[in-house]
Coordinates of C-alpha atoms and ligand atoms in Angstrom, one line a residue:
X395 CA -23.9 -1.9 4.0
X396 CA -20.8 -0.9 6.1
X397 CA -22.4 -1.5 10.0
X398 CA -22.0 -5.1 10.4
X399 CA -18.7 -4.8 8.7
X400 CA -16.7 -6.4 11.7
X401 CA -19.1 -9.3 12.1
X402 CA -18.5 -10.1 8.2
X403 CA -14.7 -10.1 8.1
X404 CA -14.2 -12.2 11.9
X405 CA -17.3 -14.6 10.2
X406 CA -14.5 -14.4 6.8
X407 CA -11.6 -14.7 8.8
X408 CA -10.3 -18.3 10.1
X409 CA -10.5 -18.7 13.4
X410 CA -6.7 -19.6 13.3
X411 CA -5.9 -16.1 11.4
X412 CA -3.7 -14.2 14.0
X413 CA -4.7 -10.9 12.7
X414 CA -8.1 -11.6 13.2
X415 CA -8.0 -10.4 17.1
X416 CA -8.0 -7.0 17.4
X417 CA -9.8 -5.3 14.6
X418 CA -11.3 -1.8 15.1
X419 CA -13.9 -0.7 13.1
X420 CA -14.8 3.1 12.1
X421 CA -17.6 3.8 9.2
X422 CA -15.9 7.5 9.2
X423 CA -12.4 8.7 10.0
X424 CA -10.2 10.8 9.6
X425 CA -7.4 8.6 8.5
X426 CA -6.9 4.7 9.7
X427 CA -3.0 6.0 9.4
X428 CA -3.2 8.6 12.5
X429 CA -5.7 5.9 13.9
X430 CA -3.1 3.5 14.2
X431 CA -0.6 5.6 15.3
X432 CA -2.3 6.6 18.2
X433 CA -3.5 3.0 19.2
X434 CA 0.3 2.3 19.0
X435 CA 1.3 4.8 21.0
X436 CA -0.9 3.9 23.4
X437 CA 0.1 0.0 23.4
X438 CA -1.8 -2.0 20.6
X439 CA -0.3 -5.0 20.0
X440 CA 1.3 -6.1 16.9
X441 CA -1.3 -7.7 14.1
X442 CA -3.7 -4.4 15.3
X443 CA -6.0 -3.7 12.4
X444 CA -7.9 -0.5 11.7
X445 CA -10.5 0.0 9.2
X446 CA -13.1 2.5 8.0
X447 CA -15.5 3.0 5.9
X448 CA -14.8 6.6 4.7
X449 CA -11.8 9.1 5.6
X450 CA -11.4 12.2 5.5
X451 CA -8.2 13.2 5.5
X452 CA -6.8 9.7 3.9
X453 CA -3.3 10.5 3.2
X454 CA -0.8 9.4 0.7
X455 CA 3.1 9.2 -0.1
X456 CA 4.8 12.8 0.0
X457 CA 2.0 14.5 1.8
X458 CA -0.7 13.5 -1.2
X459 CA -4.4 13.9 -0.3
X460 CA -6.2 10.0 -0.6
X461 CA -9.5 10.6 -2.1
X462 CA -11.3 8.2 -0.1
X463 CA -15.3 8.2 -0.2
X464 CA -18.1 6.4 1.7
X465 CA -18.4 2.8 1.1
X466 CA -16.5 2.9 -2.4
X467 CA -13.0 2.0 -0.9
X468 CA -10.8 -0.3 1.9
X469 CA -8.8 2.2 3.5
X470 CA -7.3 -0.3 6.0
X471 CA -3.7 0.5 8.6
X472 CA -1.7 -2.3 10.6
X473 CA 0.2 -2.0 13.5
X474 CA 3.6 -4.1 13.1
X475 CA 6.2 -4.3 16.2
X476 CA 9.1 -6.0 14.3
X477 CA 12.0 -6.5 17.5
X478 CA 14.5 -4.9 14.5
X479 CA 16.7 -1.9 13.3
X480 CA 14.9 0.5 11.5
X481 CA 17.5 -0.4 9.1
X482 CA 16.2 -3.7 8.4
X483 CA 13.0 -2.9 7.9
X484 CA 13.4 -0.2 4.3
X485 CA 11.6 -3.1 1.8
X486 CA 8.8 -3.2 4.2
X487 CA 6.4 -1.1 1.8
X488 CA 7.6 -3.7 -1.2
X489 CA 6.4 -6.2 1.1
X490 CA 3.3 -5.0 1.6
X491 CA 2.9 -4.1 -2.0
X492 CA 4.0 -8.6 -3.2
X493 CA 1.3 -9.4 -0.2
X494 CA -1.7 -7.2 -1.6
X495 CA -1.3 -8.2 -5.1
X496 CA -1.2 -11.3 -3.3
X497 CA -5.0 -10.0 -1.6
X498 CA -6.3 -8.4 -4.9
X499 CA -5.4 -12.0 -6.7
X500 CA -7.3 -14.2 -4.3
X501 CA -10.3 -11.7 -3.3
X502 CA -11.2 -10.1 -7.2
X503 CA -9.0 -12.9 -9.8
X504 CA -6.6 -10.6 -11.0
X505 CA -2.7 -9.6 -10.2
X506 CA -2.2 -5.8 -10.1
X507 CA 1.2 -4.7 -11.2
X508 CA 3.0 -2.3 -8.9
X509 CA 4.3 1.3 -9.5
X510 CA 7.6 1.7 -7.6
X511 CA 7.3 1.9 -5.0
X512 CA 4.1 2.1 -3.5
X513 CA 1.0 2.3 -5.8
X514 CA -1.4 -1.1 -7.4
X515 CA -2.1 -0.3 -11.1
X516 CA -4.0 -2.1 -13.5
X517 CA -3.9 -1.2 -16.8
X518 CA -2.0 1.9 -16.3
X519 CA -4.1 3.1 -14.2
X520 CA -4.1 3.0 -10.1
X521 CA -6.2 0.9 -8.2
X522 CA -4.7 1.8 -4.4
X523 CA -1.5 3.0 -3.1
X524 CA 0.5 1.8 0.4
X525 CA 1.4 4.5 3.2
X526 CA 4.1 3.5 6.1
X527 CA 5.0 5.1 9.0
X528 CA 7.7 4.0 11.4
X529 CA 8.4 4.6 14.9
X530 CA 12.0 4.6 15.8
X531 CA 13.3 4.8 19.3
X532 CA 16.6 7.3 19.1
X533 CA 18.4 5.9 21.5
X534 CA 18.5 2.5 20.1
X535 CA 17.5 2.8 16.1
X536 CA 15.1 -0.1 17.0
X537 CA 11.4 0.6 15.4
X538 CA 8.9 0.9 18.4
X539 CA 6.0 0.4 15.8
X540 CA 5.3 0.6 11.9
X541 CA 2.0 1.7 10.7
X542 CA 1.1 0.3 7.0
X543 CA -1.6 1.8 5.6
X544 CA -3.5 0.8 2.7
X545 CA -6.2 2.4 0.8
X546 CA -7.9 0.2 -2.5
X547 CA -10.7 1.4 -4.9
X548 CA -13.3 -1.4 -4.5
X549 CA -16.8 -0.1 -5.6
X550 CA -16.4 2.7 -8.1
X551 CA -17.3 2.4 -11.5
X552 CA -15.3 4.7 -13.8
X553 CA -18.1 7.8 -13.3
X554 CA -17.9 7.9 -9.9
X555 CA -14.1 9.2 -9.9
X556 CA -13.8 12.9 -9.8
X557 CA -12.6 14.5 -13.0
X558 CA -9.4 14.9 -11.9
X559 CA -8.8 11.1 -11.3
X560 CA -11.1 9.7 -14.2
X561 CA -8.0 9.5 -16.9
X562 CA -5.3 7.6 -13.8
X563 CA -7.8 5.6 -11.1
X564 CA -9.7 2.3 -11.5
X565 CA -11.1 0.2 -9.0
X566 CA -11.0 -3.5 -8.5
X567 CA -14.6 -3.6 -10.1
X568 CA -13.3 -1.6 -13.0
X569 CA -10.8 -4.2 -13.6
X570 CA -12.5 -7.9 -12.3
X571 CA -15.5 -6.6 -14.7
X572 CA -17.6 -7.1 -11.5
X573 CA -18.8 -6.1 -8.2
X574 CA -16.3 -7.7 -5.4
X575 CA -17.8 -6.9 -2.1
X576 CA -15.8 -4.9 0.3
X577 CA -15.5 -7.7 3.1
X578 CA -14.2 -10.7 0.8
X579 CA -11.3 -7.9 -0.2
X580 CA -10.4 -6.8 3.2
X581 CA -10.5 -10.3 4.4
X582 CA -7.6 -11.2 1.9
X583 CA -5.6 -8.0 2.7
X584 CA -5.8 -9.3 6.1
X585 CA -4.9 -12.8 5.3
X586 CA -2.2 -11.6 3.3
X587 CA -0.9 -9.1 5.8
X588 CA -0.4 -11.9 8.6
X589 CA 1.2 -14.2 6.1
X590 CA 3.9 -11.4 5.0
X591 CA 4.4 -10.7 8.6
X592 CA 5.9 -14.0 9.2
X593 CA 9.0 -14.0 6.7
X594 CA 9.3 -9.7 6.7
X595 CA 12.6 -10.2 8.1
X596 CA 13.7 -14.1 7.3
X597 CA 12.8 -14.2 3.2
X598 CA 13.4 -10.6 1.9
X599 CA 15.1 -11.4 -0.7
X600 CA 12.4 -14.0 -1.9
X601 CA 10.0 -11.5 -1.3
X602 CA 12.4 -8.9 -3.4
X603 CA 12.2 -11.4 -6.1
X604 CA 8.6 -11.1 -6.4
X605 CA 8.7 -7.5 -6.0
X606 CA 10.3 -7.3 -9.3
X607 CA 8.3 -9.4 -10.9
X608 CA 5.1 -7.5 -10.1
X609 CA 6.6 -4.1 -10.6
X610 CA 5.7 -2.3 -14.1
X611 CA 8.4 0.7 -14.0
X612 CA 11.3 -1.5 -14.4
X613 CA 12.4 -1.3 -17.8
X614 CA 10.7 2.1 -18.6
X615 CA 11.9 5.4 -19.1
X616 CA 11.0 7.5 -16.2
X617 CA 11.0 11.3 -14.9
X618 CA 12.4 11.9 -11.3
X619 CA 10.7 14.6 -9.8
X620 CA 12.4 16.5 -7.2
X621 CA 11.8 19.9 -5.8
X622 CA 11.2 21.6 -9.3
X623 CA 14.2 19.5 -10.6
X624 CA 13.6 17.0 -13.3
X625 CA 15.9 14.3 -14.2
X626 CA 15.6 11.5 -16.7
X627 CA 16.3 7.6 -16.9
X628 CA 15.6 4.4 -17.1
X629 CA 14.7 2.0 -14.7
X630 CA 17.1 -0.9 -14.3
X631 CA 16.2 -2.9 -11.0
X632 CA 15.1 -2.7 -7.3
X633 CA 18.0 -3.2 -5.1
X634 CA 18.1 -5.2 -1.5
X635 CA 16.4 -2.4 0.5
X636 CA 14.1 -1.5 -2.2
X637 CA 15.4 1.3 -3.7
X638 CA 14.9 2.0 -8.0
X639 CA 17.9 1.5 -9.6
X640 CA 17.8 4.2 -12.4
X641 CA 20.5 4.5 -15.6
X642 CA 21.4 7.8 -15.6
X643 CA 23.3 9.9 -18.6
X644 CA 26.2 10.3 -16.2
X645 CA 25.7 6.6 -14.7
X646 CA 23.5 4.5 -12.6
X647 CA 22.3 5.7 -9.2
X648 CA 19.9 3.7 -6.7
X649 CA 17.2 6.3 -6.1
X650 CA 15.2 6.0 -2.3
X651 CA 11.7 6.3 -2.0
X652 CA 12.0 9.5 0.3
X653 CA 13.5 11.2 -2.1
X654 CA 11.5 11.7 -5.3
X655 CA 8.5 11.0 -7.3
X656 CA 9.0 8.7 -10.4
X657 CA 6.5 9.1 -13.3
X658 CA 6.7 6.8 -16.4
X659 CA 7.5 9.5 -19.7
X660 CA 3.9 9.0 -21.4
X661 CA 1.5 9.2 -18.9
X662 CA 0.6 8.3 -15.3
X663 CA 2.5 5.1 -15.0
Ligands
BTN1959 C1 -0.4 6.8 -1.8 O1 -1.2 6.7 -2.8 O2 0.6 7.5 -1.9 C2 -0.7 6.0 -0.6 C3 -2.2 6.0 -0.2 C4 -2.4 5.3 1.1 C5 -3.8 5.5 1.6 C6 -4.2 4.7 2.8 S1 -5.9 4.6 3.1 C7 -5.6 3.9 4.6 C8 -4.4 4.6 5.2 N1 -4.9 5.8 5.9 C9 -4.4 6.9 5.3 O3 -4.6 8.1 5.7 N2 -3.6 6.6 4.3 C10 -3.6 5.1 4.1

């Protein structure tokens, strides 16, 4: 099913996709993340695209394992040179998240919502969840690469998740009541992907706007979790870099996405 992966997506992609160049197929890795990092470190060019067909060590946000099996999933990682600050670059992962509902929309007929800041839900439950990495040159603060790295539940039906993810992970075929095969998916993150890439740094605040729209913790109560520390609000809004703007008790605070884990007070979202 996986082998003549490559030939599926370049016959999927337009021949005028500019992502559509340098794609590097693995049926098993360790993670497309590290992947990517190291084809950036040794020069890929921007709109680099790694994909597998199984990891195993996928990784997630805050050092989380990403349970990512053989043929069931897109675990997919970009390489991005934006000539920028690092600075200018923090609603990079909201970005990513507006194009692949974008992806999910046009490949499977349905529009995830978005758990700040990083993960696709549907129904409450999580379909995928977004990983970047930056590079940042210390000397100047300008990023020498960024490494987004997306991992989706395509295949699964709701046995095939281990115990421990049955109650909080669904899968695009879960949700679209049908099979959506792996390629037609990937093709559209792609797609997506290249069509972000041209307004990341022009139309953020467009983008922002979308970002709220799709995103389901805004107006919850939610639990920030912090180093044993628990601390409870409600979420207000996303501000101009991204960042979950949370009423407090004492006040309202904008909360970054390196700092804590936000869970929704009755359940997973
Ligand atoms: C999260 O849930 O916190 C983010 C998950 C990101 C997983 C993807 S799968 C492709 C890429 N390679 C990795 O090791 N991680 C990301």
């Amino acid at each position: 099913m996986w082998t003549d992966m490559k030939e599926k997506l370049l016959a999927l992609l337009q021949a005028d996709c500019p992502w559509r160049g340098s794609l590097h197929w693995y049926a098993r890795i360790d993670s497309t993340n590290d992947r990517a990092k190291e084809l950036a470190e040794a020069g890929a060019p921007h709109g680099t695209v790694v994909l597998a067909g199984q990891q195993d060590a996928g990784r997630g946000r805050m050092g989380r394992h990403f349970h990512s099996p053989a043929g069931q999933g897109i675990y997919l990682s970009a390489i991005l040179r934006p000539q920028c600050p690092a600075k200018e670059l923090l609603h990079l992962t909201c970005a990513v998240a507006v194009a692949m509902c974008d992806a999910v929309e046009e490949a499977a007929g349905f529009r995830p919502g978005i758990k700040w800041i990083n993960d696709l839900v549907f129904q409450k439950k999580k379909l995928g969840g977004i990983l970047t990495e930056l590079s940042i040159d210390p000397q100047t603060g300008l990023v020498t690469y960024a490494v987004v790295g997306i991992g989706l539940n395509c295949g699964q039906s709701a046995d095939a998740f281990p115990e421990e993810l049955r109650e909080i992970a669904s899968s695009l075929r879960i949700a679209a009541g049908r099979p959506i095969p792996t390629e037609t998916v990937a093709a559209s993150m792609i797609r997506a992907l290249a069509r972000m890439d041209e307004t990341l740094l022009s139309q953020r605040d467009a983008m922002l706007c979308r970002y709220r729209a799709d995103c389901v913790t805004l107006g919850q109560e939610v639990v920030l979790l912090r180093a044993g520390d628990r601390q409870y609000g409600k979420a207000l809004d996303i501000d101009g870099t991204g960042n979950l703007l949370v009423e407090f008790p004492d006040g309202v605070r904008a909360v970054g996405s390196g700092e804590v884990s936000v869970r929704g007070m009755y359940g997973y979202l």
